[in-house]
Short mmCIF file of C-alpha atoms in Angstrom, two decimals:
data_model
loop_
_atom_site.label_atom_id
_atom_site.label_comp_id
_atom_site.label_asym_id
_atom_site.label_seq_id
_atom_site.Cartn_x
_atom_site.Cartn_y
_atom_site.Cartn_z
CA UNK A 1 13.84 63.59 80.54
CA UNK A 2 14.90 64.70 84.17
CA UNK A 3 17.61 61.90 83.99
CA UNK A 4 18.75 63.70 80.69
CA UNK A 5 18.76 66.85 82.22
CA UNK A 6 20.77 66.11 85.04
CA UNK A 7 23.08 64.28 83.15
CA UNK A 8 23.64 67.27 81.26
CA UNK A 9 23.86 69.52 83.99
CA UNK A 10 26.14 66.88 85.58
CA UNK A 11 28.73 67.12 82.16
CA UNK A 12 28.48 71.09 81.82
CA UNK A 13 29.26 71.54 86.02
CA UNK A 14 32.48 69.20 85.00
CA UNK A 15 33.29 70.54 81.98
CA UNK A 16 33.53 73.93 83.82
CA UNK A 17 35.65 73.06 86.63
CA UNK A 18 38.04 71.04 83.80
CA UNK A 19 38.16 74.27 81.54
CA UNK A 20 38.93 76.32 84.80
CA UNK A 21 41.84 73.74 85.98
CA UNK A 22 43.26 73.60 82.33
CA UNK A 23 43.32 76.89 82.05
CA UNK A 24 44.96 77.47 85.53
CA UNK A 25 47.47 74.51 83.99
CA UNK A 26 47.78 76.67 80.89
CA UNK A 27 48.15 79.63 83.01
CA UNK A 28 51.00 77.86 85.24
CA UNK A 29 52.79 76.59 82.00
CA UNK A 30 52.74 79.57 80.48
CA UNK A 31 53.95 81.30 84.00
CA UNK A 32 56.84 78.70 84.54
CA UNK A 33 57.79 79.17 81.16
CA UNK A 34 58.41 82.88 81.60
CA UNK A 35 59.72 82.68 84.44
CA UNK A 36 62.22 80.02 82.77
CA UNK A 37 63.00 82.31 79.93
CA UNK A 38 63.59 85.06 82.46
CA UNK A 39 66.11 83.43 84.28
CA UNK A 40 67.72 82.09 80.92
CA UNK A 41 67.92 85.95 79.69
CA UNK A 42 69.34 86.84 83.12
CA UNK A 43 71.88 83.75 82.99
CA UNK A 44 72.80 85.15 79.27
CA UNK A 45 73.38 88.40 80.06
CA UNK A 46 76.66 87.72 82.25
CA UNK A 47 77.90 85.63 79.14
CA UNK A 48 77.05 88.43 76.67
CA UNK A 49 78.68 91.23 79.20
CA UNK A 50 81.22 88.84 79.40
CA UNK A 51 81.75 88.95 75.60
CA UNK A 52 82.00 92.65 76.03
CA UNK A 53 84.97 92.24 78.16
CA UNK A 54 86.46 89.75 75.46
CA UNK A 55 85.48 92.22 72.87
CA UNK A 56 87.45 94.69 74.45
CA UNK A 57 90.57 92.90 75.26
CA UNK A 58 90.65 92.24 71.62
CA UNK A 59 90.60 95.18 70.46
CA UNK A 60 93.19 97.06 73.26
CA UNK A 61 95.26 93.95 71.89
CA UNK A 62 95.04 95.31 68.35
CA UNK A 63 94.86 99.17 69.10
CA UNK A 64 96.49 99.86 72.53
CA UNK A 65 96.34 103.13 72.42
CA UNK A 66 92.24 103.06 71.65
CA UNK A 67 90.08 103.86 74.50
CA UNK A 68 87.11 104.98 72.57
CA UNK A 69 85.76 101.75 70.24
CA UNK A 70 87.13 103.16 67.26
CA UNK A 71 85.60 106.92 67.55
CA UNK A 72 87.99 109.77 67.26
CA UNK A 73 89.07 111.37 70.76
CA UNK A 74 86.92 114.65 69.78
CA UNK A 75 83.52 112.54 69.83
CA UNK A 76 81.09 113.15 72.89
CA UNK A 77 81.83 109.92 74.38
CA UNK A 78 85.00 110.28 74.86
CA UNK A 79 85.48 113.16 76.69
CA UNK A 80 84.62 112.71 80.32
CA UNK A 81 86.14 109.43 82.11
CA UNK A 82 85.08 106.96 81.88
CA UNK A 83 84.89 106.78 78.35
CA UNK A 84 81.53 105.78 76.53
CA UNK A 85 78.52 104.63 76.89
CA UNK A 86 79.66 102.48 73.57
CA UNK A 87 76.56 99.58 72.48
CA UNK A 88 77.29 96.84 70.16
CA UNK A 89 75.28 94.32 68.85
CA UNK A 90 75.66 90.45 70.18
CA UNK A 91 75.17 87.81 67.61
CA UNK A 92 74.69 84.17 67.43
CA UNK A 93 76.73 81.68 64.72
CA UNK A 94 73.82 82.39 62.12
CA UNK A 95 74.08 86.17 62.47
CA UNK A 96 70.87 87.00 64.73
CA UNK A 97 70.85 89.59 67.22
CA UNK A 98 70.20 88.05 70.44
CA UNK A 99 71.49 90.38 72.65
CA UNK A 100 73.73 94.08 73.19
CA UNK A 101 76.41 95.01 75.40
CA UNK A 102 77.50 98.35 76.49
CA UNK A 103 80.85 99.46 77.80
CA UNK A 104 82.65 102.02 79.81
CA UNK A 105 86.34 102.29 79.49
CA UNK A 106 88.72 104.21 81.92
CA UNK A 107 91.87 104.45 79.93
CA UNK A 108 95.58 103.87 81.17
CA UNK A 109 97.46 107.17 82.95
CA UNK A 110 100.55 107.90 84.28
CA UNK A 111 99.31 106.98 88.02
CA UNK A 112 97.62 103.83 87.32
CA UNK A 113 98.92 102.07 84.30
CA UNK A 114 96.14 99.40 83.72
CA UNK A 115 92.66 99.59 81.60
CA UNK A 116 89.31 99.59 83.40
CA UNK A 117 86.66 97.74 81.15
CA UNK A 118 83.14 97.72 82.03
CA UNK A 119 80.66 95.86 80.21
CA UNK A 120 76.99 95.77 80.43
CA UNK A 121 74.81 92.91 78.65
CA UNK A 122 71.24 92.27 78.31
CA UNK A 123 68.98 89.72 76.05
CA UNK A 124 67.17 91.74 73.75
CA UNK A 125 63.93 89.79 75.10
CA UNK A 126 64.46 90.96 78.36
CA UNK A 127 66.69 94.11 78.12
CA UNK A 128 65.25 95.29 81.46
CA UNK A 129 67.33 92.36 83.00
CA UNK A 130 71.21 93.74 82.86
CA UNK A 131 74.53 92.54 84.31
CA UNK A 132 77.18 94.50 84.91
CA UNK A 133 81.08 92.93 84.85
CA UNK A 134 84.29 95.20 84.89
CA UNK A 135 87.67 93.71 85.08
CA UNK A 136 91.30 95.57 85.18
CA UNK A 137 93.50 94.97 82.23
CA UNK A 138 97.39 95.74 81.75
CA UNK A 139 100.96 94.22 81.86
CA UNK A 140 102.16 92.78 85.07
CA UNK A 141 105.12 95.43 86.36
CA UNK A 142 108.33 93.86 87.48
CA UNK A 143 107.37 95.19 90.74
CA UNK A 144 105.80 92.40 91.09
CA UNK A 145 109.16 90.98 92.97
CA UNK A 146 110.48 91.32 96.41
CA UNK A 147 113.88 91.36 95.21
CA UNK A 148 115.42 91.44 91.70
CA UNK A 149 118.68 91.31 90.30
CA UNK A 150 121.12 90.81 87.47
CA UNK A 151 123.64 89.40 89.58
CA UNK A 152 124.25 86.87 91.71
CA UNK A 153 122.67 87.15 95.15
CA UNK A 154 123.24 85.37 98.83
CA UNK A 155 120.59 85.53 101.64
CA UNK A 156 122.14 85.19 104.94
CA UNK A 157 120.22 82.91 107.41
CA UNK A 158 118.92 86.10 109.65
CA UNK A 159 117.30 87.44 106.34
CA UNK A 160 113.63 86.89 105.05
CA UNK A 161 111.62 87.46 102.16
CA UNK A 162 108.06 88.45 101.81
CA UNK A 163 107.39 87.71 98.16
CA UNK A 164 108.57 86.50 95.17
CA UNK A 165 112.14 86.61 94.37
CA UNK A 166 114.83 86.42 91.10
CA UNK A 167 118.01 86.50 89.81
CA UNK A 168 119.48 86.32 85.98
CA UNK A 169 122.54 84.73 88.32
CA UNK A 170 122.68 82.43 91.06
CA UNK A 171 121.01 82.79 94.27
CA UNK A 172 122.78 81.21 97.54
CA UNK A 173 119.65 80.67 99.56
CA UNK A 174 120.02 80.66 103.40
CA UNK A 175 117.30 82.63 104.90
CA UNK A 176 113.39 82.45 105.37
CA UNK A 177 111.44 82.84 102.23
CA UNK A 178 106.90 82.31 101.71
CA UNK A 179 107.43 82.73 98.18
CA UNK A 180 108.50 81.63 94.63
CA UNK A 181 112.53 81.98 94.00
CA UNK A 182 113.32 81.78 90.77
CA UNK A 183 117.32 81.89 88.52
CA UNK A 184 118.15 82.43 85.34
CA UNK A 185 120.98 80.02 85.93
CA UNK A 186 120.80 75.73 85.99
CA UNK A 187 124.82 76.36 87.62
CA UNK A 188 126.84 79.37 88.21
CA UNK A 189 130.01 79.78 89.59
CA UNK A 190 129.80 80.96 93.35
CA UNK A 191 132.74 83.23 94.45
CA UNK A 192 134.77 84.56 97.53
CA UNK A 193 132.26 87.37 98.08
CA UNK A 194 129.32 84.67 98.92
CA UNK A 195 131.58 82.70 101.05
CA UNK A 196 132.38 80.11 98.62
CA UNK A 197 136.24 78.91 98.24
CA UNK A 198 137.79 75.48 97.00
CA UNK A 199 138.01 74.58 101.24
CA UNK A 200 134.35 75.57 100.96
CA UNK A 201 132.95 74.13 98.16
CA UNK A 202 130.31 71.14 99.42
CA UNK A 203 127.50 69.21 98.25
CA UNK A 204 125.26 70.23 96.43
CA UNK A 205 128.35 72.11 95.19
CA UNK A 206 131.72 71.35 93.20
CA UNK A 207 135.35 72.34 92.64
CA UNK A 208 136.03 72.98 89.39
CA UNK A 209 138.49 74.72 87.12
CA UNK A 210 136.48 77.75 86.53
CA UNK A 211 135.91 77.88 90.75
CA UNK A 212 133.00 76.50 93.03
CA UNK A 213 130.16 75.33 90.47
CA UNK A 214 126.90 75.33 92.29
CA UNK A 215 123.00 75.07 91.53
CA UNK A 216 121.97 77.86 90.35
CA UNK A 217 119.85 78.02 93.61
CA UNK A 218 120.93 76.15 96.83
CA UNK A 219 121.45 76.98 100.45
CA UNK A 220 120.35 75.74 103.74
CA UNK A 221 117.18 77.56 103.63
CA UNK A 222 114.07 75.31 103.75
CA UNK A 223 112.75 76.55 99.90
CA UNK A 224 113.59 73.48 98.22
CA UNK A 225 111.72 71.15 100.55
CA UNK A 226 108.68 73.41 99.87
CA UNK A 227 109.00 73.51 96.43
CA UNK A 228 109.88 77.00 96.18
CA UNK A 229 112.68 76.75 94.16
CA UNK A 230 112.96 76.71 90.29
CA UNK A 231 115.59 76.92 87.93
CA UNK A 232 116.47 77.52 85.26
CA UNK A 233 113.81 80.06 84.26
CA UNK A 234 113.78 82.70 81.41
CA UNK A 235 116.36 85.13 81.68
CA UNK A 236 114.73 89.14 82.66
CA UNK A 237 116.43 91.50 79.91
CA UNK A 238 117.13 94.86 82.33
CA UNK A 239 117.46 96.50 78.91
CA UNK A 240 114.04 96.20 79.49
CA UNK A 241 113.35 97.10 82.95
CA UNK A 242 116.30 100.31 82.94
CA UNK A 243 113.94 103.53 82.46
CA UNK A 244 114.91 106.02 79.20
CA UNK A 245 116.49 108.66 82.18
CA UNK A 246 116.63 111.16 79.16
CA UNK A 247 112.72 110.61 78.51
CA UNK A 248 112.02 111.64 82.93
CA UNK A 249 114.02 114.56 82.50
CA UNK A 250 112.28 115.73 79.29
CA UNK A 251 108.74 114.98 80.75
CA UNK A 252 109.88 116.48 84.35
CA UNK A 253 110.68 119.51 82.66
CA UNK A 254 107.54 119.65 80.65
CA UNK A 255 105.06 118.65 83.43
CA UNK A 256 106.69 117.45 86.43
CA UNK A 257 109.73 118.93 88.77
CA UNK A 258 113.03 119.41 87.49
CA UNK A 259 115.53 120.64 89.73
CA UNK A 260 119.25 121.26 88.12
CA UNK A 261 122.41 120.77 89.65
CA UNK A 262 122.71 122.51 93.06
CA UNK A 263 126.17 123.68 92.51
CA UNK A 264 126.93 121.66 96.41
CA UNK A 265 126.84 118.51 97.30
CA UNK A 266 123.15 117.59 95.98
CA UNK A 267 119.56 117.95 97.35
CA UNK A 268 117.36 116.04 100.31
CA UNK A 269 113.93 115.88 100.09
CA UNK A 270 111.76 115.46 102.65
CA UNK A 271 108.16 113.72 102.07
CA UNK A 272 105.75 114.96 104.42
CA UNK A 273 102.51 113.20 106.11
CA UNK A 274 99.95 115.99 104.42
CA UNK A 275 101.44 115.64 100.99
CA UNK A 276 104.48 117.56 99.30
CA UNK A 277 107.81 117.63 99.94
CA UNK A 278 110.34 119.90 101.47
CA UNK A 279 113.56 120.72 99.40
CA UNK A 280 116.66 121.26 100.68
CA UNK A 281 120.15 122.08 99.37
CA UNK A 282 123.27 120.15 101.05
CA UNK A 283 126.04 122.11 101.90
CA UNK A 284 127.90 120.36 104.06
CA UNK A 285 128.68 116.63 104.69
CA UNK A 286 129.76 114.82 108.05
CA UNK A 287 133.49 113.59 108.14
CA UNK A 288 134.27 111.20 105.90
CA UNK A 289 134.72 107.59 107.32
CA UNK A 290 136.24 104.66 105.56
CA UNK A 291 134.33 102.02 103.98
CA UNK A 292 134.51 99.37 100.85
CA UNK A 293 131.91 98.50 97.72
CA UNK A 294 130.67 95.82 96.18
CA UNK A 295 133.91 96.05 93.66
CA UNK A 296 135.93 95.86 97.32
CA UNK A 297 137.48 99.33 96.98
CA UNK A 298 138.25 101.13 100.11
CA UNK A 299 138.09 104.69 99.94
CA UNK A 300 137.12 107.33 103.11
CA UNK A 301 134.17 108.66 102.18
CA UNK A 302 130.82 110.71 103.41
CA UNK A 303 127.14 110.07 102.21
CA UNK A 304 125.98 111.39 105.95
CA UNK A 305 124.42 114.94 105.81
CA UNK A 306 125.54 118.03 108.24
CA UNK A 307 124.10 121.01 106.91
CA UNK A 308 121.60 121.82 104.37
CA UNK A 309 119.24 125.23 103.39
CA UNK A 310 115.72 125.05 103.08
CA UNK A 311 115.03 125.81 99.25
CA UNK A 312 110.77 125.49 99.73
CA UNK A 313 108.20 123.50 99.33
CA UNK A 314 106.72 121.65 96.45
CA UNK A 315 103.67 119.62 95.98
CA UNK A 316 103.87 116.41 94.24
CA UNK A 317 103.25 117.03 90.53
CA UNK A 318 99.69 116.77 89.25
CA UNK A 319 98.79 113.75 86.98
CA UNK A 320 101.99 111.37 89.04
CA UNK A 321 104.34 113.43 86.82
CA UNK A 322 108.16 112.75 87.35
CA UNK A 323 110.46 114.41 89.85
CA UNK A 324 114.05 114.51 88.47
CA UNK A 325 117.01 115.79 89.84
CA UNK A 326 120.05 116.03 88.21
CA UNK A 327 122.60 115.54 90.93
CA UNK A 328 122.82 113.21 94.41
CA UNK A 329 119.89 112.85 96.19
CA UNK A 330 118.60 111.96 100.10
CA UNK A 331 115.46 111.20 100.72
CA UNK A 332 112.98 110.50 104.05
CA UNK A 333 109.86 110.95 105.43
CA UNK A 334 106.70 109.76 105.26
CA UNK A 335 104.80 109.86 101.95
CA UNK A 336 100.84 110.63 101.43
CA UNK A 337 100.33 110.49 97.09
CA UNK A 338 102.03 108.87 94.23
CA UNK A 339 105.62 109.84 92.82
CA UNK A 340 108.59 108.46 90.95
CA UNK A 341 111.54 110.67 91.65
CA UNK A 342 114.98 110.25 89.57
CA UNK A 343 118.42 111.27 89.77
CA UNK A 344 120.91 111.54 87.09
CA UNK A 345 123.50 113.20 85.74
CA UNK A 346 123.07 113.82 81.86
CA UNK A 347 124.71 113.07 79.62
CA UNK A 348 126.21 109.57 81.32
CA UNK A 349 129.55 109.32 81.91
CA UNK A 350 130.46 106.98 84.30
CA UNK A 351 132.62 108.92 86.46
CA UNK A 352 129.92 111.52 87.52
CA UNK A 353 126.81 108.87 87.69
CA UNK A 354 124.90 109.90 90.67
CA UNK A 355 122.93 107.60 93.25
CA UNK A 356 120.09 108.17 95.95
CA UNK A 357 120.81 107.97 99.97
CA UNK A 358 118.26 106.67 102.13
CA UNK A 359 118.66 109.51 104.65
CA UNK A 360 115.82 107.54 107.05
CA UNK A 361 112.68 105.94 107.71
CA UNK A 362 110.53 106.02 104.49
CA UNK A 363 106.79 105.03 105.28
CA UNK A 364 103.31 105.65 103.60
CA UNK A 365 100.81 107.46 105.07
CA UNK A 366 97.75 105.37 103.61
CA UNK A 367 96.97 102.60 101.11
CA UNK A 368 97.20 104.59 98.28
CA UNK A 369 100.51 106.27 98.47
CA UNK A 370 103.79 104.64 96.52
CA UNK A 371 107.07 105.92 95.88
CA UNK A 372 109.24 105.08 93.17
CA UNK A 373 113.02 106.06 93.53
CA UNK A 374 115.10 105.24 90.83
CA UNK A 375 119.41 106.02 90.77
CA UNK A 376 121.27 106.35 88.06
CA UNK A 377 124.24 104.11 89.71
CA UNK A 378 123.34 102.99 93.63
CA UNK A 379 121.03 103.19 96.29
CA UNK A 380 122.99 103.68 99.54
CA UNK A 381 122.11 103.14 103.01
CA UNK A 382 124.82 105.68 104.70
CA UNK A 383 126.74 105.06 107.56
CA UNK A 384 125.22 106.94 109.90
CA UNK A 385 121.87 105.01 109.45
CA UNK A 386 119.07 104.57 112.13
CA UNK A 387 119.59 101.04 114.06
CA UNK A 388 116.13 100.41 112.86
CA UNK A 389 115.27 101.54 109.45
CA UNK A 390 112.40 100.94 107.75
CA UNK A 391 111.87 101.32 103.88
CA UNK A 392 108.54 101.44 102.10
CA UNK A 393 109.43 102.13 98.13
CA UNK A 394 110.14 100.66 95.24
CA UNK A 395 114.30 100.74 94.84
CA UNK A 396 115.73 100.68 91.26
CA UNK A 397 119.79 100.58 91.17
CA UNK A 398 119.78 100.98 87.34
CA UNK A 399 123.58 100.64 86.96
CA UNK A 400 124.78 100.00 90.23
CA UNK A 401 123.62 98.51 93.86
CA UNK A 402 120.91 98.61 96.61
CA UNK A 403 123.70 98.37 99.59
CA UNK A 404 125.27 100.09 102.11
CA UNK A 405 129.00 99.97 101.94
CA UNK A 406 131.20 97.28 104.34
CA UNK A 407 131.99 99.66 107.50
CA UNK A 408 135.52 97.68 108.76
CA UNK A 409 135.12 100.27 112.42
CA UNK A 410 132.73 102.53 114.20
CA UNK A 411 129.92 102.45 116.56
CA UNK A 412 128.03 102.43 113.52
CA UNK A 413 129.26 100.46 111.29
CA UNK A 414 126.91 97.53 113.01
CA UNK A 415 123.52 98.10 112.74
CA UNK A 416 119.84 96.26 114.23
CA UNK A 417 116.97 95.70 112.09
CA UNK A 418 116.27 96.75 108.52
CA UNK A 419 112.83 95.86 106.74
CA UNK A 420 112.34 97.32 103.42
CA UNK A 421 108.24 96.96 101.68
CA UNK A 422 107.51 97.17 97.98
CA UNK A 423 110.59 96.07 95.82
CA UNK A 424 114.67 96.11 95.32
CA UNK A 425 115.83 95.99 91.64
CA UNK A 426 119.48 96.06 91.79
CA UNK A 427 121.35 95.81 88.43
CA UNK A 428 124.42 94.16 90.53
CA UNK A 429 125.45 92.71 93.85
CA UNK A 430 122.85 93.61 96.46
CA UNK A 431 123.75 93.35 100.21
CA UNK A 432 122.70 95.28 103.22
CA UNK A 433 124.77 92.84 105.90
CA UNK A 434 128.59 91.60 105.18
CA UNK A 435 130.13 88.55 107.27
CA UNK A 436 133.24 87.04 108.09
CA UNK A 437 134.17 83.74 106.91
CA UNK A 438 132.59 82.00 109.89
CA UNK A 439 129.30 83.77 109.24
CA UNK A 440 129.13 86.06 111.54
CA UNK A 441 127.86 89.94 110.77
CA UNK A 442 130.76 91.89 110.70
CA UNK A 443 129.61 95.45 109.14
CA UNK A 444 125.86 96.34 107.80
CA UNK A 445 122.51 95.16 109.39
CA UNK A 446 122.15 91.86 111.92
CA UNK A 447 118.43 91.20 110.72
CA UNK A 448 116.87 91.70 107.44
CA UNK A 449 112.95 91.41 106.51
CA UNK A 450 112.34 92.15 102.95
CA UNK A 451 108.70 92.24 101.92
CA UNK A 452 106.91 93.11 99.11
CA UNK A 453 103.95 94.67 97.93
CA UNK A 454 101.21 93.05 95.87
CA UNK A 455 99.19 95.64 94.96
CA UNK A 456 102.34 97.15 92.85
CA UNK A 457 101.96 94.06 90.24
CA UNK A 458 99.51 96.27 88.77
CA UNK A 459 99.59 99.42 89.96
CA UNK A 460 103.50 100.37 90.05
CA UNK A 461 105.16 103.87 90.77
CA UNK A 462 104.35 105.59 87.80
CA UNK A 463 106.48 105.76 84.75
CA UNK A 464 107.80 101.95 86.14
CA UNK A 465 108.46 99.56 83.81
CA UNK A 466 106.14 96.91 82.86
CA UNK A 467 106.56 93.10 81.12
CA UNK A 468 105.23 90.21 79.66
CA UNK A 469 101.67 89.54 77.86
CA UNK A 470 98.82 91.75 78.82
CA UNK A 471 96.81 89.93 81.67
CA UNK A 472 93.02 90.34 83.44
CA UNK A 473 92.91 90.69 86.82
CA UNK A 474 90.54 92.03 89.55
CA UNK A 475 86.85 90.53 87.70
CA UNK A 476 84.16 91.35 89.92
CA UNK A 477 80.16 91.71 89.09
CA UNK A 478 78.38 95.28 90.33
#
């Protein structure tokens, strides 16, 4: 009997100690499990926020215009940016709710012309255990280039570009480039004006009857070996990429600046480093000097200011509203906000087309400023232009040039150093420097650096055109 006894006492002292282990096994299994399921709801909930953003996209793709999930604009949630709280449910392929996302959704304005999507997702398991994605959404702006043009364009071998570059004609490549060059063009015909004649028509080139027949990119710059050279590429429609001048007046008038003919010789504004702009009336120009175009017309002519009245000051208009003035226009300084300024002459007629005059130095005063300038006909660099000039803007020539007219005599006619930063569009012939048939700089700037800006892909001057598919860019988790 005490052998049964301890026997027994034996099997219930081990039976205790196993029901205490299983049950700390049970316990662990249980534990891990949780934990497992945890981390799966965690992992999920990127992939349902993620299907937030996808949501979304879809629907901006289908209703561009519809920044509050179907609701009408008077609803609750749609009146204080960002837009929303808006929950849907998140399904699997047999219909279950597994999960929600909620979004946020800063819509496009006139100063930043891109979507802001932010989506929140959870498992509805663990719906204490959110992710939170955001991404910007919009439509690359042509900005996007260095240099852009719908004519044919030669860089000279003391020129670089900063950025991607392209032409609907043929590009003579000489200079220093980091970035893609691209033509509309598999062979164009390369004339006088790029230094091209039947003496001077050699490999990769060719005489033919129509003139000098070259690649539609070439040179003795280094691109090709890099790879940065393609042609042909689609051609860019600047139907597209000219701005409805009619449409900036109409809106300047409503909600921007409008300033009317001056009834002299135009108006110069004058960005300054706290914000604004002073305005000033041109009465009087220096002596005319004579100089040539792109067309090679010689005329004696003055874009060179010698007097001018102080008309105020003005503060850039609120929500990046348009500044347009309706006759010639200089412009300088150094720029702290966002504006597009215009200047035309409506209706168009040819004859009376006006342009813009760098009148100096152009710089930005933080990250966040841009400046848009867009001309009617040209953008003109004048004759009496600093030796070093610096450009920061975004120059759009929409019926003429970005240039600065050939100077045959003067002590300015030859200038140092000229870097421009953002972008040139230039609807023809684009040339700051002009050389003699041996190459050598004759009239315009020795040294050209033209760079551009890559933050303007996506956030342009406002009311700047935009192309192309709508894209995602900037994804990051908060």
């Amino acid at each position: 009997m005490n052998k049964k006894g301890s026997i027994l006492t034996f099997v219930l002292v081990f039976g205790f100690v196993f029901l205490i282990l299983f049950g700390g096994l049970v316990s662990l299994i249980i534990g891990q499990h949780r934990i497992f399921q945890k981390k799966s709801a965690y992992d999920s909930a990127i992939h349902i926020a993620e299907a937030g953003l996808n949501y979304y996209r879809w629907h901006l793709a289908h209703s561009p215009k519809d920044f509050c999930d179907g609701l009408p604009v008077s609803d609750p949630k749609c009146q204080t940016v960002p837009y929303g709280p808006f929950e849907r449910d998140y399904k699997d392929p047999e219909g279950n709710i597994i999960g929600k996302f909620s979004l946020k959704i800063t819509p496009t304005t006139n100063c930043l012309p891109v979507t802001l999507i932010e989506s929140t997702g959870w498992d509805i398991k663990f719906p204490e255990l959110k992710r939170t994605v955001s991404v910007k959404w919009g439509k690359p702006s042509l900005t996007k280039y260095s240099f852009l043009t719908n004519n044919n364009a030669w860089f000279g071998e003391d020129e670089e570009l900063k950025g991607p570059f392209h032409s609907n004609g043929g590009i003579r490549m000489d200079g220093e480039q980091n970035s893609l060059a691209t033509s509309a063009r598999e062979k164009y015909i390369c004339g006088s004006e790029h230094g091209c004649s039947q003496s001077k028509c050699n490999s990769p080139c060719r005489w033919i009857a129509q003139g000098c027949e070259c690649p539609g990119i070439w040179g003795e710059g280094e691109g090709e070996e890099s790879g940065l050279w393609s042609f042909p590429v689609p051609l860019i429609d600047f139907a597209l990429i000219t701005r409805d001048l009619a449409a900036l007046k109409t809106e300047s008038q409503s909600s921007g600046l409008y300033f009317a003919p001056s009834g002299a010789h135009g108006y110069h504004i004058k960005f300054l480093s706290g914000g604004g702009f002073y305005l000033y009336k041109v009465t009087r120009l220096k002596s005319a000097v004579w100089g040539c175009n792109i067309d090679n017309q010689c005329f004696s002519e003055s874009n060179d200011i010698d007097r001018e009245t102080l008309l105020g000051f003005y503060n850039f208009p609120p929500q990046c509203a348009p500044i347009f003035v309706e006759d010639r226009l200089w412009v300088d300084g150094d720029i702290k906000g966002r504006a597009t300024i215009a200047a035309a002459k409506l209706p168009e007629i040819p004859t009376s087309m006006k342009k813009i005059i760098i009148n100096g130095n152009i710089n930005y005063m933080d990250a966040n400023s841009v400046l848009g300038l867009i001309s009617q006909s040209d953008i003109l660099v004048p004759y009496y232009s600093p030796n070093r000039l610096e450009i920061k803007a975004v120059l759009l020539a929409q019926k003429g040039s970005v240039y600065r007219y050939y100077y045959p005599q003067g002590s300015y006619a030859i200038r140092d150093y000229i870097e421009t930063y953002g972008s040139i569009i230039s609807n023809k012939i684009w040339t700051f420097t002009w050389v003699n048939s041996q190459g050598k700089v004759i009239s315009g700037y020795r040294e050209t650096e033209m760079s551009y800006n890559p933050d303007l892909t996506y956030s342009p001057p406002p009311y700047f055109p935009v192309s192309g598919d709508y894209e995602t860019f900037q994804w990051e988790e908060k």
